[in-house]
Amino acid sequence: MAGYDFDLSDNRKKKKRRKKLLRILFLFFETIAVILLAFFFVRAAIERTTVPGESMSPTLEEGTSIVVNRLSYLRKGPERFDVIVFEQEGEEHRYYHIKRVIGLPGETIQIIDGSVYINGELLKESVQNLPKIHLSGLAAEAFTLDEDEYFVLGDNRNKSEDSRFANIGNVTGKQIIGKAWLTLEPFNIVSKMNLKKEE
């Protein structure tokens, strides 16, 4: 019929082009969304920091760059001998502390003659090259950790400010940033560093 003549094939081509363009746009925005999600996940999951001081020597030397796993303790708290990164509450100059977990919630801690006792039993250390403790500090007398408290020590026992001293004290779950996971230069897994060889 005159006046109503139009090209159906041209109309179909336009629809196909529109659908193709929409698919490309959808794929583009989906890719951007995945990249942004991965970026924010990585930012929330891991963090890089530097070891302050010599309190964790020889396991972690001052200035060593480490990666902190911030998701390690979402389900359950630290285990004995984990190396944790924590921040004190209410500090005027806030910075991260890096220490090893020795006492767990509910345990009784005491340092006698330079050795750590847990619930009255001598702690069998997993780390090698630990010096005998010269100053017991707050742990000279036996005390029991609360349900969300951890007793931490530096591996360099006589050059470490840790739970033996009032300015650090016992660490609560709320203070813990995460688990010291990796060193970058050289690359290493922190939990496997400076351990005693199995007999």
mmCIF file with all atom_site columns, N, CA and C in Angstrom, residues 9 14 49 52-53 93 100 105 165 168 180 194:
data_model
loop_
_atom_site.group_PDB
_atom_site.id
_atom_site.type_symbol
_atom_site.label_atom_id
_atom_site.label_alt_id
_atom_site.label_comp_id
_atom_site.label_asym_id
_atom_site.label_entity_id
_atom_site.label_seq_id
_atom_site.pdbx_PDB_ins_code
_atom_site.Cartn_x
_atom_site.Cartn_y
_atom_site.Cartn_z
_atom_site.occupancy
_atom_site.B_iso_or_equiv
_atom_site.pdbx_formal_charge
_atom_site.auth_seq_id
_atom_site.auth_comp_id
_atom_site.auth_asym_id
_atom_site.auth_atom_id
_atom_site.pdbx_PDB_model_num
ATOM 1  N N  . SER A 1 9   ? 13.641 -5.130  6.890  1.00 0.00 ? 9   SER A N  1
ATOM 2  C CA . SER A 1 9   ? 14.993 -5.625  7.167  1.00 0.00 ? 9   SER A CA 1
ATOM 3  C C  . SER A 1 9   ? 15.845 -4.534  7.811  1.00 0.00 ? 9   SER A C  1
ATOM 4  N N  . LYS A 1 14  ? 18.419 -2.319  12.833 1.00 0.00 ? 14  LYS A N  1
ATOM 5  C CA . LYS A 1 14  ? 18.518 -1.292  13.889 1.00 0.00 ? 14  LYS A CA 1
ATOM 6  C C  . LYS A 1 14  ? 18.307 -1.909  15.276 1.00 0.00 ? 14  LYS A C  1
ATOM 7  N N  . THR A 1 49  ? 51.973 -2.685  56.241 1.00 0.00 ? 49  THR A N  1
ATOM 8  C CA . THR A 1 49  ? 52.549 -1.844  57.286 1.00 0.00 ? 49  THR A CA 1
ATOM 9  C C  . THR A 1 49  ? 54.023 -2.210  57.454 1.00 0.00 ? 49  THR A C  1
ATOM 10 N N  . PRO A 1 52  ? 57.667 -1.757  63.492 1.00 0.00 ? 52  PRO A N  1
ATOM 11 C CA . PRO A 1 52  ? 58.308 -0.689  64.254 1.00 0.00 ? 52  PRO A CA 1
ATOM 12 C C  . PRO A 1 52  ? 59.244 -1.268  65.322 1.00 0.00 ? 52  PRO A C  1
ATOM 13 N N  . GLY A 1 53  ? 60.448 -0.776  65.400 1.00 0.00 ? 53  GLY A N  1
ATOM 14 C CA . GLY A 1 53  ? 61.350 -1.200  66.460 1.00 0.00 ? 53  GLY A CA 1
ATOM 15 C C  . GLY A 1 53  ? 61.872 -2.619  66.299 1.00 0.00 ? 53  GLY A C  1
ATOM 16 N N  . HIS A 1 93  ? 49.315 9.271   69.978 1.00 0.00 ? 93  HIS A N  1
ATOM 17 C CA . HIS A 1 93  ? 50.010 9.034   68.709 1.00 0.00 ? 93  HIS A CA 1
ATOM 18 C C  . HIS A 1 93  ? 49.782 7.572   68.347 1.00 0.00 ? 93  HIS A C  1
ATOM 19 N N  . ARG A 1 100 ? 53.631 -11.360 69.473 1.00 0.00 ? 100 ARG A N  1
ATOM 20 C CA . ARG A 1 100 ? 53.201 -12.753 69.366 1.00 0.00 ? 100 ARG A CA 1
ATOM 21 C C  . ARG A 1 100 ? 52.231 -13.085 70.501 1.00 0.00 ? 100 ARG A C  1
ATOM 22 N N  . PRO A 1 105 ? 42.344 -16.143 76.059 1.00 0.00 ? 105 PRO A N  1
ATOM 23 C CA . PRO A 1 105 ? 41.285 -15.792 77.014 1.00 0.00 ? 105 PRO A CA 1
ATOM 24 C C  . PRO A 1 105 ? 41.013 -16.901 78.039 1.00 0.00 ? 105 PRO A C  1
ATOM 25 N N  . PHE A 1 165 ? 53.870 -4.886  80.547 1.00 0.00 ? 165 PHE A N  1
ATOM 26 C CA . PHE A 1 165 ? 53.974 -3.492  80.974 1.00 0.00 ? 165 PHE A CA 1
ATOM 27 C C  . PHE A 1 165 ? 52.627 -2.783  80.856 1.00 0.00 ? 165 PHE A C  1
ATOM 28 N N  . ILE A 1 168 ? 51.122 -1.076  77.671 1.00 0.00 ? 168 ILE A N  1
ATOM 29 C CA . ILE A 1 168 ? 50.552 -1.948  76.625 1.00 0.00 ? 168 ILE A CA 1
ATOM 30 C C  . ILE A 1 168 ? 49.438 -2.793  77.230 1.00 0.00 ? 168 ILE A C  1
ATOM 31 N N  . ALA A 1 180 ? 49.596 -10.831 61.170 1.00 0.00 ? 180 ALA A N  1
ATOM 32 C CA . ALA A 1 180 ? 50.766 -10.585 60.322 1.00 0.00 ? 180 ALA A CA 1
ATOM 33 C C  . ALA A 1 180 ? 50.904 -11.793 59.397 1.00 0.00 ? 180 ALA A C  1
ATOM 34 N N  . ASN A 1 194 ? 61.219 -18.509 61.766 1.00 0.00 ? 194 ASN A N  1
ATOM 35 C CA . ASN A 1 194 ? 61.958 -18.655 63.027 1.00 0.00 ? 194 ASN A CA 1
ATOM 36 C C  . ASN A 1 194 ? 61.364 -19.694 63.975 1.00 0.00 ? 194 ASN A C  1
#
